[in-house]
Amino acid sequence: MREMLAAVCAVMLVAVPAAAVEISQRGAAAQISGPIKDGDQFKLRDFLARPEAAQIRTIYLDSPGGRIDPAREMARQIREKGYATAVDASRGRCESACTGLFVAGTRRLYLNAGAVVDGDARTKRGLGFHEGNSPQSSGRKGYSGTATAGMVKIYYEMGVPGAASLITRSSFDSMFHISGQTALSLGIATALSGP
C-alpha cells in the first residue's frame, strides 16, 4: 500500500505543470515571455534577487497574458525596482494580463508600433486589451467580472487609468490592439522609441 501511495505521489509531482513564463537577462535588459501562471511572481522575485539583476534597467515583454493575481504581484515588483518596460510590436506582443506588467514601468516604451491599427483583432503583436475571462464548467472560457475588475485595479494602482478604458473595447474572447498614438494619448506608453 505504501509503495502504491508513493508511486501516486510521484506521478502527481511530475504531472503538475511548472510556471510557463520564461525570464532571461542580457546586460541591462531582461525579457519576460510566455503565458503568466500562478507561481510566476515567485519566479520573477527569485530572478530579480540574483546579484546580476542589479544591471537591469529595462524589461522587455512578450506574453499573451494569463493569470491576473500573479501578474499584479509581478507588476508591483517591476514598479518597486523602478524598471522601464518595453514591448517591441514588430516581433512581440503584450496582451491581457501582460499589459498590467507593461503599465508598471516607470518608463513605458512601445517600440515599432507604427503598423498597429486600433482595434485590429487579427493583429497578433503589440499591446492588446480585452474583458476578463475565466474557465467555465463546460471547460470553455467565459466572461468574468471579477477578472475584469482585477485588471482595472492593476491599471489604477500603477497610475495608468487610461488603460482601464480599453478593456470593454473587446469581449473576453477577442483582443483590442492599440496603436502607438493611442498608447501615448492614454498615458499607457511614455515613448515610442528608446530605450
C-alpha atoms as a PDB file:
ATOM      1  CA  MET A   1       0.000   0.000   0.000  1.00  0.00           C
ATOM      2  CA  ARG A   2       2.834   2.414   0.871  1.00  0.00           C
ATOM      3  CA  GLU A   3       4.548   1.663  -2.416  1.00  0.00           C
ATOM      4  CA  MET A   4       1.352   2.408  -4.327  1.00  0.00           C
ATOM      5  CA  LEU A   5       0.869   5.695  -2.412  1.00  0.00           C
ATOM      6  CA  ALA A   6       4.475   6.691  -3.115  1.00  0.00           C
ATOM      7  CA  ALA A   7       4.014   5.924  -6.815  1.00  0.00           C
ATOM      8  CA  VAL A   8       0.805   8.002  -6.983  1.00  0.00           C
ATOM      9  CA  CYS A   9       2.535  10.933  -5.244  1.00  0.00           C
ATOM     10  CA  ALA A  10       5.472  10.710  -7.634  1.00  0.00           C
ATOM     11  CA  VAL A  11       3.142  10.802 -10.648  1.00  0.00           C
ATOM     12  CA  MET A  12       1.294  13.771  -9.182  1.00  0.00           C
ATOM     13  CA  LEU A  13       4.549  15.685  -8.749  1.00  0.00           C
ATOM     14  CA  VAL A  14       5.557  15.023 -12.326  1.00  0.00           C
ATOM     15  CA  ALA A  15       2.113  15.920 -13.690  1.00  0.00           C
ATOM     16  CA  VAL A  16       1.984  19.380 -12.051  1.00  0.00           C
ATOM     17  CA  PRO A  17       2.895  21.903 -14.745  1.00  0.00           C
ATOM     18  CA  ALA A  18       5.699  24.309 -13.977  1.00  0.00           C
ATOM     19  CA  ALA A  19       5.292  28.059 -14.381  1.00  0.00           C
ATOM     20  CA  ALA A  20       5.339  28.820 -18.089  1.00  0.00           C
ATOM     21  CA  VAL A  21       6.845  32.288 -18.051  1.00  0.00           C
ATOM     22  CA  GLU A  22      10.479  32.435 -19.103  1.00  0.00           C
ATOM     23  CA  ILE A  23      12.772  35.140 -17.780  1.00  0.00           C
ATOM     24  CA  SER A  24      16.206  35.910 -19.149  1.00  0.00           C
ATOM     25  CA  GLN A  25      18.768  38.687 -18.956  1.00  0.00           C
ATOM     26  CA  ARG A  26      21.292  40.174 -21.326  1.00  0.00           C
ATOM     27  CA  GLY A  27      23.198  43.026 -19.718  1.00  0.00           C
ATOM     28  CA  ALA A  28      20.828  45.853 -18.777  1.00  0.00           C
ATOM     29  CA  ALA A  29      17.845  44.194 -20.478  1.00  0.00           C
ATOM     30  CA  ALA A  30      15.645  41.429 -19.120  1.00  0.00           C
ATOM     31  CA  GLN A  31      12.978  39.558 -21.078  1.00  0.00           C
ATOM     32  CA  ILE A  32       9.728  38.091 -19.740  1.00  0.00           C
ATOM     33  CA  SER A  33       7.998  35.855 -22.260  1.00  0.00           C
ATOM     34  CA  GLY A  34       5.244  33.260 -22.296  1.00  0.00           C
ATOM     35  CA  PRO A  35       1.920  32.882 -20.505  1.00  0.00           C
ATOM     36  CA  ILE A  36       1.670  34.161 -16.925  1.00  0.00           C
ATOM     37  CA  LYS A  37       0.681  31.409 -14.499  1.00  0.00           C
ATOM     38  CA  ASP A  38       0.300  31.017 -10.753  1.00  0.00           C
ATOM     39  CA  GLY A  39       3.736  30.985  -9.146  1.00  0.00           C
ATOM     40  CA  ASP A  40       5.409  33.151 -11.772  1.00  0.00           C
ATOM     41  CA  GLN A  41       5.507  36.037  -9.302  1.00  0.00           C
ATOM     42  CA  PHE A  42       7.907  33.945  -7.208  1.00  0.00           C
ATOM     43  CA  LYS A  43       9.964  33.057 -10.266  1.00  0.00           C
ATOM     44  CA  LEU A  44      10.363  36.778 -11.037  1.00  0.00           C
ATOM     45  CA  ARG A  45      11.151  37.602  -7.395  1.00  0.00           C
ATOM     46  CA  ASP A  46      13.922  34.996  -7.319  1.00  0.00           C
ATOM     47  CA  PHE A  47      15.266  36.133 -10.694  1.00  0.00           C
ATOM     48  CA  LEU A  48      15.462  39.746  -9.540  1.00  0.00           C
ATOM     49  CA  ALA A  49      17.208  38.723  -6.295  1.00  0.00           C
ATOM     50  CA  ARG A  50      20.249  37.442  -8.228  1.00  0.00           C
ATOM     51  CA  PRO A  51      23.335  39.712  -7.993  1.00  0.00           C
ATOM     52  CA  GLU A  52      23.405  40.028 -11.818  1.00  0.00           C
ATOM     53  CA  ALA A  53      19.937  41.591 -11.769  1.00  0.00           C
ATOM     54  CA  ALA A  54      21.427  44.824 -10.413  1.00  0.00           C
ATOM     55  CA  GLN A  55      22.329  45.646 -14.045  1.00  0.00           C
ATOM     56  CA  ILE A  56      18.721  45.546 -15.287  1.00  0.00           C
ATOM     57  CA  ARG A  57      17.215  48.826 -16.454  1.00  0.00           C
ATOM     58  CA  THR A  58      14.534  47.672 -18.926  1.00  0.00           C
ATOM     59  CA  ILE A  59      12.227  44.660 -19.007  1.00  0.00           C
ATOM     60  CA  TYR A  60      11.047  43.593 -22.455  1.00  0.00           C
ATOM     61  CA  LEU A  61       7.694  41.816 -22.556  1.00  0.00           C
ATOM     62  CA  ASP A  62       6.333  39.218 -24.987  1.00  0.00           C
ATOM     63  CA  SER A  63       3.336  37.454 -23.470  1.00  0.00           C
ATOM     64  CA  PRO A  64      -0.249  36.535 -24.368  1.00  0.00           C
ATOM     65  CA  GLY A  65      -1.193  37.309 -20.750  1.00  0.00           C
ATOM     66  CA  GLY A  66      -2.567  34.826 -18.273  1.00  0.00           C
ATOM     67  CA  ARG A  67      -3.464  34.859 -14.606  1.00  0.00           C
ATOM     68  CA  ILE A  68      -4.244  38.236 -13.028  1.00  0.00           C
ATOM     69  CA  ASP A  69      -3.108  37.638  -9.429  1.00  0.00           C
ATOM     70  CA  PRO A  70       0.483  36.707 -10.300  1.00  0.00           C
ATOM     71  CA  ALA A  71       0.544  39.497 -12.911  1.00  0.00           C
ATOM     72  CA  ARG A  72      -0.426  42.023 -10.207  1.00  0.00           C
ATOM     73  CA  GLU A  73       2.431  40.854  -7.975  1.00  0.00           C
ATOM     74  CA  MET A  74       4.872  40.875 -10.889  1.00  0.00           C
ATOM     75  CA  ALA A  75       3.762  44.433 -11.750  1.00  0.00           C
ATOM     76  CA  ARG A  76       4.418  45.520  -8.172  1.00  0.00           C
ATOM     77  CA  GLN A  77       7.939  44.060  -8.315  1.00  0.00           C
ATOM     78  CA  ILE A  78       8.669  45.871 -11.586  1.00  0.00           C
ATOM     79  CA  ARG A  79       7.416  49.171 -10.173  1.00  0.00           C
ATOM     80  CA  GLU A  80       9.270  48.733  -6.877  1.00  0.00           C
ATOM     81  CA  LYS A  81      12.569  48.235  -8.735  1.00  0.00           C
ATOM     82  CA  GLY A  82      11.926  51.285 -10.945  1.00  0.00           C
ATOM     83  CA  TYR A  83      12.400  49.444 -14.243  1.00  0.00           C
ATOM     84  CA  ALA A  84      11.366  50.693 -17.640  1.00  0.00           C
ATOM     85  CA  THR A  85       9.169  48.278 -19.603  1.00  0.00           C
ATOM     86  CA  ALA A  86       9.163  47.773 -23.360  1.00  0.00           C
ATOM     87  CA  VAL A  87       7.113  45.971 -25.982  1.00  0.00           C
ATOM     88  CA  ASP A  88       8.511  45.666 -29.498  1.00  0.00           C
ATOM     89  CA  ALA A  89       5.410  45.459 -31.698  1.00  0.00           C
ATOM     90  CA  SER A  90       7.450  44.362 -34.712  1.00  0.00           C
ATOM     91  CA  ARG A  91       8.026  40.945 -33.168  1.00  0.00           C
ATOM     92  CA  GLY A  92       6.237  40.657 -29.843  1.00  0.00           C
ATOM     93  CA  ARG A  93       3.004  41.120 -28.013  1.00  0.00           C
ATOM     94  CA  CYS A  94       1.828  42.057 -24.568  1.00  0.00           C
ATOM     95  CA  GLU A  95      -1.826  41.162 -24.235  1.00  0.00           C
ATOM     96  CA  SER A  96      -4.367  40.753 -21.462  1.00  0.00           C
ATOM     97  CA  ALA A  97      -2.694  40.403 -18.032  1.00  0.00           C
ATOM     98  CA  CYS A  98       0.703  41.244 -19.558  1.00  0.00           C
ATOM     99  CA  THR A  99      -0.495  44.828 -20.021  1.00  0.00           C
ATOM    100  CA  GLY A 100      -0.507  45.047 -16.211  1.00  0.00           C
ATOM    101  CA  LEU A 101       3.240  44.389 -16.286  1.00  0.00           C
ATOM    102  CA  PHE A 102       3.731  46.948 -19.049  1.00  0.00           C
ATOM    103  CA  VAL A 103       1.982  49.773 -17.166  1.00  0.00           C
ATOM    104  CA  ALA A 104       4.166  49.040 -14.114  1.00  0.00           C
ATOM    105  CA  GLY A 105       7.197  50.501 -15.874  1.00  0.00           C
ATOM    106  CA  THR A 106       8.419  53.881 -14.725  1.00  0.00           C
ATOM    107  CA  ARG A 107       9.061  54.479 -18.445  1.00  0.00           C
ATOM    108  CA  ARG A 108       6.923  52.518 -20.899  1.00  0.00           C
ATOM    109  CA  LEU A 109       8.341  52.049 -24.392  1.00  0.00           C
ATOM    110  CA  TYR A 110       6.006  50.895 -27.163  1.00  0.00           C
ATOM    111  CA  LEU A 111       8.515  50.236 -29.923  1.00  0.00           C
ATOM    112  CA  ASN A 112       7.804  49.784 -33.647  1.00  0.00           C
ATOM    113  CA  ALA A 113       4.072  50.264 -33.114  1.00  0.00           C
ATOM    114  CA  GLY A 114       3.573  52.253 -36.345  1.00  0.00           C
ATOM    115  CA  ALA A 115       1.896  49.331 -38.148  1.00  0.00           C
ATOM    116  CA  VAL A 116      -0.521  48.505 -35.311  1.00  0.00           C
ATOM    117  CA  VAL A 117      -4.054  49.739 -36.027  1.00  0.00           C
ATOM    118  CA  ASP A 118      -6.527  50.380 -33.221  1.00  0.00           C
ATOM    119  CA  GLY A 119      -8.974  47.521 -32.838  1.00  0.00           C
ATOM    120  CA  ASP A 120      -7.492  45.149 -35.413  1.00  0.00           C
ATOM    121  CA  ALA A 121      -8.229  41.757 -33.807  1.00  0.00           C
ATOM    122  CA  ARG A 122      -6.173  39.977 -36.490  1.00  0.00           C
ATOM    123  CA  THR A 123      -3.015  41.639 -35.222  1.00  0.00           C
ATOM    124  CA  LYS A 124      -1.046  39.271 -33.029  1.00  0.00           C
ATOM    125  CA  ARG A 125       1.510  41.785 -31.815  1.00  0.00           C
ATOM    126  CA  GLY A 126       1.730  44.938 -29.761  1.00  0.00           C
ATOM    127  CA  LEU A 127      -0.440  45.887 -26.793  1.00  0.00           C
ATOM    128  CA  GLY A 128      -3.795  44.081 -26.593  1.00  0.00           C
ATOM    129  CA  PHE A 129      -6.748  44.523 -24.220  1.00  0.00           C
ATOM    130  CA  HIS A 130      -9.996  42.635 -23.553  1.00  0.00           C
ATOM    131  CA  GLU A 131     -12.580  41.921 -20.880  1.00  0.00           C
ATOM    132  CA  GLY A 132     -11.570  39.377 -18.246  1.00  0.00           C
ATOM    133  CA  ASN A 133     -12.365  35.702 -18.574  1.00  0.00           C
ATOM    134  CA  SER A 134     -12.255  32.566 -16.505  1.00  0.00           C
ATOM    135  CA  PRO A 135     -12.800  28.841 -17.067  1.00  0.00           C
ATOM    136  CA  GLN A 136     -16.437  27.711 -17.009  1.00  0.00           C
ATOM    137  CA  SER A 137     -17.874  24.332 -16.003  1.00  0.00           C
ATOM    138  CA  SER A 138     -18.092  23.466 -19.706  1.00  0.00           C
ATOM    139  CA  GLY A 139     -14.312  23.707 -19.952  1.00  0.00           C
ATOM    140  CA  ARG A 140     -14.514  26.805 -22.146  1.00  0.00           C
ATOM    141  CA  LYS A 141     -13.736  30.340 -21.052  1.00  0.00           C
ATOM    142  CA  GLY A 142     -16.481  32.808 -20.248  1.00  0.00           C
ATOM    143  CA  TYR A 143     -16.777  36.451 -19.245  1.00  0.00           C
ATOM    144  CA  SER A 144     -15.579  37.240 -15.714  1.00  0.00           C
ATOM    145  CA  GLY A 145     -16.470  40.495 -13.999  1.00  0.00           C
ATOM    146  CA  THR A 146     -14.009  39.617 -11.244  1.00  0.00           C
ATOM    147  CA  ALA A 147     -11.138  39.258 -13.723  1.00  0.00           C
ATOM    148  CA  THR A 148     -12.131  42.487 -15.478  1.00  0.00           C
ATOM    149  CA  ALA A 149     -12.193  44.336 -12.141  1.00  0.00           C
ATOM    150  CA  GLY A 150      -8.814  42.809 -11.260  1.00  0.00           C
ATOM    151  CA  MET A 151      -7.225  44.296 -14.363  1.00  0.00           C
ATOM    152  CA  VAL A 152      -8.831  47.688 -13.732  1.00  0.00           C
ATOM    153  CA  LYS A 153      -7.347  47.633 -10.211  1.00  0.00           C
ATOM    154  CA  ILE A 154      -3.847  46.984 -11.609  1.00  0.00           C
ATOM    155  CA  TYR A 155      -4.125  49.905 -14.044  1.00  0.00           C
ATOM    156  CA  TYR A 156      -5.274  52.292 -11.316  1.00  0.00           C
ATOM    157  CA  GLU A 157      -2.688  51.045  -8.817  1.00  0.00           C
ATOM    158  CA  MET A 158       0.055  51.679 -11.369  1.00  0.00           C
ATOM    159  CA  GLY A 159      -1.304  55.167 -12.093  1.00  0.00           C
ATOM    160  CA  VAL A 160      -2.395  54.440 -15.667  1.00  0.00           C
ATOM    161  CA  PRO A 161      -6.206  54.661 -15.582  1.00  0.00           C
ATOM    162  CA  GLY A 162      -6.370  55.251 -19.340  1.00  0.00           C
ATOM    163  CA  ALA A 163      -5.725  51.536 -19.836  1.00  0.00           C
ATOM    164  CA  ALA A 164      -8.960  50.700 -17.998  1.00  0.00           C
ATOM    165  CA  SER A 165     -10.999  52.400 -20.725  1.00  0.00           C
ATOM    166  CA  LEU A 166      -9.763  49.838 -23.268  1.00  0.00           C
ATOM    167  CA  ILE A 167     -10.941  46.678 -21.513  1.00  0.00           C
ATOM    168  CA  THR A 168     -14.514  46.967 -22.724  1.00  0.00           C
ATOM    169  CA  ARG A 169     -13.426  47.621 -26.309  1.00  0.00           C
ATOM    170  CA  SER A 170     -13.226  43.859 -26.842  1.00  0.00           C
ATOM    171  CA  SER A 171     -15.115  40.890 -25.457  1.00  0.00           C
ATOM    172  CA  PHE A 172     -13.411  38.284 -23.273  1.00  0.00           C
ATOM    173  CA  ASP A 173     -12.714  36.037 -26.276  1.00  0.00           C
ATOM    174  CA  SER A 174     -11.170  38.626 -28.586  1.00  0.00           C
ATOM    175  CA  MET A 175      -8.449  41.291 -28.404  1.00  0.00           C
ATOM    176  CA  PHE A 176      -8.341  45.047 -28.990  1.00  0.00           C
ATOM    177  CA  HIS A 177      -4.828  46.069 -30.053  1.00  0.00           C
ATOM    178  CA  ILE A 178      -3.799  49.697 -29.876  1.00  0.00           C
ATOM    179  CA  SER A 179      -1.633  51.945 -31.991  1.00  0.00           C
ATOM    180  CA  GLY A 180       1.342  53.814 -30.653  1.00  0.00           C
ATOM    181  CA  GLN A 181      -0.531  57.106 -30.796  1.00  0.00           C
ATOM    182  CA  THR A 182      -3.425  55.714 -28.751  1.00  0.00           C
ATOM    183  CA  ALA A 183      -0.978  54.298 -26.201  1.00  0.00           C
ATOM    184  CA  LEU A 184       0.653  57.727 -25.857  1.00  0.00           C
ATOM    185  CA  SER A 185      -2.605  59.672 -25.708  1.00  0.00           C
ATOM    186  CA  LEU A 186      -3.975  57.473 -22.897  1.00  0.00           C
ATOM    187  CA  GLY A 187      -0.715  57.543 -20.928  1.00  0.00           C
ATOM    188  CA  ILE A 188      -0.194  53.804 -21.394  1.00  0.00           C
ATOM    189  CA  ALA A 189       3.128  54.353 -23.180  1.00  0.00           C
ATOM    190  CA  THR A 190       5.512  57.178 -22.340  1.00  0.00           C
ATOM    191  CA  ALA A 191       7.547  56.886 -25.568  1.00  0.00           C
ATOM    192  CA  LEU A 192       7.512  55.145 -28.951  1.00  0.00           C
ATOM    193  CA  SER A 193      11.280  54.852 -29.146  1.00  0.00           C
ATOM    194  CA  GLY A 194      14.087  54.226 -26.713  1.00  0.00           C
ATOM    195  CA  PRO A 195      15.457  52.693 -24.504  1.00  0.00           C
END
